[in-house]
mmCIF file of C-alpha atoms in Angstrom:
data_model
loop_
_atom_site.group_PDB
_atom_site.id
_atom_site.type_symbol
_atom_site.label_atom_id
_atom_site.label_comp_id
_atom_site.label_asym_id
_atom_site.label_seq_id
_atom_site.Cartn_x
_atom_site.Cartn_y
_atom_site.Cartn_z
ATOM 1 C CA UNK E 1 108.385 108.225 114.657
ATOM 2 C CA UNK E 2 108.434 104.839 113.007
ATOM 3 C CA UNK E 3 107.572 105.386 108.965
ATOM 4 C CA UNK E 4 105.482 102.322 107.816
ATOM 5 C CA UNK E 5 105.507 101.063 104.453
ATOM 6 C CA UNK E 6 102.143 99.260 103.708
ATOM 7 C CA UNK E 7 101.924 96.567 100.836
ATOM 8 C CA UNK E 8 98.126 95.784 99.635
ATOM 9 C CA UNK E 9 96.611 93.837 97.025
ATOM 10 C CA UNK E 10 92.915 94.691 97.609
ATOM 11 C CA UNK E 11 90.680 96.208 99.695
ATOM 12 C CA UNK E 12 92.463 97.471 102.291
ATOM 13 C CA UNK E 13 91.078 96.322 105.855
ATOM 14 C CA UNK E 14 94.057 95.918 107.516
ATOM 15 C CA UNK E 15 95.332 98.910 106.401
ATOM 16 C CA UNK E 16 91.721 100.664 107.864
ATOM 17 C CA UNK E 17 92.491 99.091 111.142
ATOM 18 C CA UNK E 18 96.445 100.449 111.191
ATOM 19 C CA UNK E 19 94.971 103.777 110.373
ATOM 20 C CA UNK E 20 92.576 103.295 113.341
ATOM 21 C CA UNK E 21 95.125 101.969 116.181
ATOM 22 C CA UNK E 22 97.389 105.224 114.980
ATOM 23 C CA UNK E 23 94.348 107.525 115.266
ATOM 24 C CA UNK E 24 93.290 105.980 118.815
ATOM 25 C CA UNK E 25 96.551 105.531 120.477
ATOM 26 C CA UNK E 26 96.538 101.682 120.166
ATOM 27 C CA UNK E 27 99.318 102.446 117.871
ATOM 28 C CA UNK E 28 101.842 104.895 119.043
ATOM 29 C CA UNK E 29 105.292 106.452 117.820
ATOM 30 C CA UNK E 30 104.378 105.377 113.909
ATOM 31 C CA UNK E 31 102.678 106.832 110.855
ATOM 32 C CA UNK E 32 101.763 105.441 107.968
ATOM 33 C CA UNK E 33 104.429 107.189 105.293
ATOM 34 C CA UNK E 34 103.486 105.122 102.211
ATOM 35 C CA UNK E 35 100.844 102.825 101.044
ATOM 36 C CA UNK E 36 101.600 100.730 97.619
ATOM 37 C CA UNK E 37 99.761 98.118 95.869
ATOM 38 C CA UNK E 38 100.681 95.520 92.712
ATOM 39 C CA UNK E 39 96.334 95.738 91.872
ATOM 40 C CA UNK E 40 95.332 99.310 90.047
ATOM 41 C CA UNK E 41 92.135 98.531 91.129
ATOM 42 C CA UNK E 42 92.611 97.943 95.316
ATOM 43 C CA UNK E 43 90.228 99.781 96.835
ATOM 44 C CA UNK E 44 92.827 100.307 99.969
ATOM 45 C CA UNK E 45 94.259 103.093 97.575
ATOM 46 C CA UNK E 46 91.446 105.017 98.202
ATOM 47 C CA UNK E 47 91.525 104.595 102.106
ATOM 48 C CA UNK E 48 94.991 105.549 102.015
ATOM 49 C CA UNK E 49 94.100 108.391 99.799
ATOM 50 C CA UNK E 50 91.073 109.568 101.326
ATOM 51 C CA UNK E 51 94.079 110.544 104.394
ATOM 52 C CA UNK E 52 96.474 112.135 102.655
ATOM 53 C CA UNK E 53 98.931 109.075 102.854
ATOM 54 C CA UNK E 54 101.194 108.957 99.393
ATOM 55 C CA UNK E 55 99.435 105.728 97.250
ATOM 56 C CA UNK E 56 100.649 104.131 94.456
ATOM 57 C CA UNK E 57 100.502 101.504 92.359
ATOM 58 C CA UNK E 58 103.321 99.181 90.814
ATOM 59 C CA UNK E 59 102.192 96.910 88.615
ATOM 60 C CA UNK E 60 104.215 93.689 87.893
ATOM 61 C CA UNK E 61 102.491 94.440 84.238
ATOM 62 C CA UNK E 62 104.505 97.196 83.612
ATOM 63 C CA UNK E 63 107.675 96.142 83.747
ATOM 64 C CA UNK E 64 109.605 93.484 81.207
ATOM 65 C CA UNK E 65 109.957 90.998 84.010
ATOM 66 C CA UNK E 66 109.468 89.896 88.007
ATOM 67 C CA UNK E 67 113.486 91.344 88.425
ATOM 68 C CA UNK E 68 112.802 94.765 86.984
ATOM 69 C CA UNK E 69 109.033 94.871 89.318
ATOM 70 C CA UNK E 70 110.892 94.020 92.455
ATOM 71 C CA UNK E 71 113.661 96.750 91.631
ATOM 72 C CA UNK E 72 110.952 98.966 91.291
ATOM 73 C CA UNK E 73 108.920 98.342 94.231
ATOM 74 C CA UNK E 74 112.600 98.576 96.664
ATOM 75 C CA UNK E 75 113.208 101.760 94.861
ATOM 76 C CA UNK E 76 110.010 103.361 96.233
ATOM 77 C CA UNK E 77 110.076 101.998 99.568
ATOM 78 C CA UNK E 78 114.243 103.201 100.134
ATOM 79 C CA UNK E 79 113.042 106.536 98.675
ATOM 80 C CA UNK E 80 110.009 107.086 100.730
ATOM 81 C CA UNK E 81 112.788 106.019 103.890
ATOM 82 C CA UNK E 82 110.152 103.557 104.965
ATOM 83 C CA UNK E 83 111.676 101.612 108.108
ATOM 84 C CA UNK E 84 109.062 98.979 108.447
ATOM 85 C CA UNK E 85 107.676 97.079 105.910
ATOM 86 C CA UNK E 86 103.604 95.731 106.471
ATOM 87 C CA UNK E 87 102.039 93.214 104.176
ATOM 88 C CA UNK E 88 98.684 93.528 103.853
ATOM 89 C CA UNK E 89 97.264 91.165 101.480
ATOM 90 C CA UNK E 90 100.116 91.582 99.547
ATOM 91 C CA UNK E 91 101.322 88.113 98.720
ATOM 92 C CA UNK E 92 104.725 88.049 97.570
ATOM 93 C CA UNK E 93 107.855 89.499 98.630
ATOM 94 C CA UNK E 94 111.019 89.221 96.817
ATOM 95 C CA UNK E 95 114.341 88.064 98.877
ATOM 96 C CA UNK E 96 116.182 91.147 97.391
ATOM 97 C CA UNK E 97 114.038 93.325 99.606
ATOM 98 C CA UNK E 98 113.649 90.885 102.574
ATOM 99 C CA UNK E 99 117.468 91.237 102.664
ATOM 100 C CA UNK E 100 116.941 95.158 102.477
ATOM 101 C CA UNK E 101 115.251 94.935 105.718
ATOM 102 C CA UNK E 102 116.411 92.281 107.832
ATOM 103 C CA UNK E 103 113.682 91.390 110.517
ATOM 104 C CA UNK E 104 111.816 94.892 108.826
ATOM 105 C CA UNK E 105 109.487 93.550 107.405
ATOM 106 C CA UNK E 106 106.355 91.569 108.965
ATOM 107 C CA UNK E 107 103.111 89.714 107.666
ATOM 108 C CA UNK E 108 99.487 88.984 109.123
ATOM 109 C CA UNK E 109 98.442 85.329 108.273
ATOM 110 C CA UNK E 110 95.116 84.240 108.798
ATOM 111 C CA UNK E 111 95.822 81.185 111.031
ATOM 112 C CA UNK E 112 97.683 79.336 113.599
ATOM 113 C CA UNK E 113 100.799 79.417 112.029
ATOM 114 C CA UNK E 114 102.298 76.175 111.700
ATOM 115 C CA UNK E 115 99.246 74.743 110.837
ATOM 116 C CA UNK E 116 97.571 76.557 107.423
ATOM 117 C CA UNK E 117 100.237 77.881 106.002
ATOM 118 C CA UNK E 118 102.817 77.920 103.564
ATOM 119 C CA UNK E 119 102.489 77.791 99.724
ATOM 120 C CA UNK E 120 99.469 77.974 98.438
ATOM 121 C CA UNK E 121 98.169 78.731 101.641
ATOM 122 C CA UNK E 122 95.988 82.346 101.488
ATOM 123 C CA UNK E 123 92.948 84.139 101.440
ATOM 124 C CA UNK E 124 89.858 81.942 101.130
ATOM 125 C CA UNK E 125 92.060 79.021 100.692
ATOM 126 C CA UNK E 126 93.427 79.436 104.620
ATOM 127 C CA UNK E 127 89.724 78.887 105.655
ATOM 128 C CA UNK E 128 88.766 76.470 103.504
ATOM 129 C CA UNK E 129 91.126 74.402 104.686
ATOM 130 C CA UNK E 130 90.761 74.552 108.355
ATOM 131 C CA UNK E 131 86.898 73.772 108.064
ATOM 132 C CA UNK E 132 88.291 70.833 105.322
ATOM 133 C CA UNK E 133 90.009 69.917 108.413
ATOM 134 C CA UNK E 134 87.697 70.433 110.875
ATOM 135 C CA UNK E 135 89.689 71.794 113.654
ATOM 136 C CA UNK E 136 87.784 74.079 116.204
ATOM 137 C CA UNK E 137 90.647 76.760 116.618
ATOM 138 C CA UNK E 138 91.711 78.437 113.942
ATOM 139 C CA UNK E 139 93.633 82.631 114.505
ATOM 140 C CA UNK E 140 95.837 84.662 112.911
ATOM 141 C CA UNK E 141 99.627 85.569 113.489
ATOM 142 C CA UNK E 142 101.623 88.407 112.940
ATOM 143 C CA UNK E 143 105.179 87.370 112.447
ATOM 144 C CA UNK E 144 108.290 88.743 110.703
ATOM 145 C CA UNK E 145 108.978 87.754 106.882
ATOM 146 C CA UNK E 146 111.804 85.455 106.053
ATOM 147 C CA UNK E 147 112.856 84.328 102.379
ATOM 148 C CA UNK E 148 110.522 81.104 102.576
ATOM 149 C CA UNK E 149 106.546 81.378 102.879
ATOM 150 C CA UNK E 150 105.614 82.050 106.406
ATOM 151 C CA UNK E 151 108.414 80.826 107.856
ATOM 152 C CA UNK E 152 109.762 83.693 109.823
ATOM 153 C CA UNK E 153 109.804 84.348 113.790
ATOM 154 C CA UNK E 154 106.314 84.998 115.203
ATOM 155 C CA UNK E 155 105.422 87.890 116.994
ATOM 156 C CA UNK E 156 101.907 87.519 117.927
ATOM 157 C CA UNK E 157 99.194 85.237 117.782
ATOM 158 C CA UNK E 158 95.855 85.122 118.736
ATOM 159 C CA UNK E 159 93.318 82.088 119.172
ATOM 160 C CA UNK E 160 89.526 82.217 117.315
ATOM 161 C CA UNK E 161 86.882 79.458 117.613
ATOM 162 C CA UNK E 162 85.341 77.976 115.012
ATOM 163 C CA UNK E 163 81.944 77.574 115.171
ATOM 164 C CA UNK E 164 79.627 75.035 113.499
ATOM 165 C CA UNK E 165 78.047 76.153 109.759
ATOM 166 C CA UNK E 166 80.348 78.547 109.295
ATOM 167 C CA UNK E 167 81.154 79.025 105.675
ATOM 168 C CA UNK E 168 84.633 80.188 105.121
ATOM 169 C CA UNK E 169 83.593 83.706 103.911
ATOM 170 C CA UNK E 170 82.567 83.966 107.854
ATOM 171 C CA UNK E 171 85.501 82.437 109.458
ATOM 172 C CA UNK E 172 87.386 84.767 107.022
ATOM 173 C CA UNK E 173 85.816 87.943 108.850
ATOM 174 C CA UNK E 174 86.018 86.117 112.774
ATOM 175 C CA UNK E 175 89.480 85.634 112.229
ATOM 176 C CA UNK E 176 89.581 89.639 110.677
ATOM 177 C CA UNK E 177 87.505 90.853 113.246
ATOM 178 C CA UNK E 178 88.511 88.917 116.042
ATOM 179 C CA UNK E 179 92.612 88.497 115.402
ATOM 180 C CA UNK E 180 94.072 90.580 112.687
ATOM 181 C CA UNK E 181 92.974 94.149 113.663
ATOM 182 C CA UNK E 182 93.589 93.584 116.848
ATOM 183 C CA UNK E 183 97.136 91.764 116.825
ATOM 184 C CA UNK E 184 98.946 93.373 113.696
ATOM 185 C CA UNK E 185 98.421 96.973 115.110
ATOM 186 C CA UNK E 186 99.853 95.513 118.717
ATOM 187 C CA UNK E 187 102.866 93.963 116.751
ATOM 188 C CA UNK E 188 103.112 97.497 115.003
ATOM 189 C CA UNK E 189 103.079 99.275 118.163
ATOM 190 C CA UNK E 190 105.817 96.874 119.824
ATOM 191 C CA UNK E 191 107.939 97.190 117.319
ATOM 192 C CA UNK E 192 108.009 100.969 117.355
ATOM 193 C CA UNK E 193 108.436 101.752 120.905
ATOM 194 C CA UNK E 194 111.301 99.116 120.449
ATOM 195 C CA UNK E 195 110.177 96.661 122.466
ATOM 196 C CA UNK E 196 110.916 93.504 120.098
ATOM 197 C CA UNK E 197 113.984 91.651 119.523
ATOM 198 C CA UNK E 198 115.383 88.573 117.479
ATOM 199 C CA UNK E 199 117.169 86.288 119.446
ATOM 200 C CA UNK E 200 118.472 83.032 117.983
ATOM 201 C CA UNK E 201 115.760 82.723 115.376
ATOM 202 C CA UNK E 202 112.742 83.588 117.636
ATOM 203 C CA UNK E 203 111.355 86.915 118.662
ATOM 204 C CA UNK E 204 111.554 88.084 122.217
ATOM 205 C CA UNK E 205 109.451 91.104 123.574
ATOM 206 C CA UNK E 206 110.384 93.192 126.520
#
């Protein structure tokens, strides 16, 4: 049984629709072991909470510096013996624990990834600037975390259409709706039945 670590920052959809796959059988051979979030406030606490999953917040405001924070937040992942890392919202992930769990640790971005992503690149801002743009497919991608910003080997991917007046508040929720739930709890489920692989910088699936 896979143990997932999941990393939020607010109000915990993603996590809802992990806890779903697992509950359903999209998901199998993995539980959700530990949920943490940087925000006091994230209302995915609650979810996690509300099923008996450990939750807990570490605040980068607690601690003298970013160094000390990231110590802190490796410390409870290695002690919970989480095995696969899941960001959630959760923005930023430091290279000490990216190198704690080589090709361990994966992200869901809300787009096409090359296009609408990289620094500065998240939330709102994703959507904004594909309608900015005005391409007519926009997605999401599940793909595993590297030590630059969305750089690492893709996983998954999967295609939404843009349609015209949307605002992006309602491309934000296609994209959820229509990519994220559906492709990050695949990606979870390939990984633990072992059935992905790094090879030469990309990811193959058997």
């Amino acid at each position: 049984m896979l143990k997932l670590g999941v990393l939020v920052s607010g109000g915990g959809t993603n996590l809802q629709a992990i806890m779903d796959a697992i509950d359903s059988g999209v998901i199998t051979n993995a539980e959700v072991g530990l949920v943490i979030s940087n925000n006091p406030g994230a209302y995915a606490l609650k979810r996690a909470e509300s099923r008996g999953i450990p939750a807990k917040c570490i605040s980068p405001k607690k601690f003298e510096n970013r160094e000390e924070f990231h110590k802190a937040l490796l410390q409870e992942l290695q002690e919970n013996k989480v095995e696969l890392v899941v960001l959630a919202g959760f923005l930023a992930i430091p290279p000490m624990i990216v190198e704690a769990y080589p090709n361990r640790i994966i992200n869901i971005h809300p787009s096409l990834i090359p296009s609408f992503c990289g620094v500065g690149f998240y939330g709102l801002h994703v959507h904004e600037g594909v309608l900015a743009r005005g391409v007519k497919v926009s997605g999401a991608t599940v793909h595993f975390v590297d030590t630059g910003t969305d750089t690492g080997p893709i996983i998954l991917q999967k295609a939404v259409e843009v349609q015209q007046g949307d605002t992006p508040e309602v491309l934000q929720r296609r994209v959820m709706e229509e990519a994220e739930w559906k492709i990050l709890p695949k990606a979870i489920d390939l990984i633990a039945n072992n059935r992905v692989s790094v090879q030469n910088g990309k990811v193959v699936i058997d």
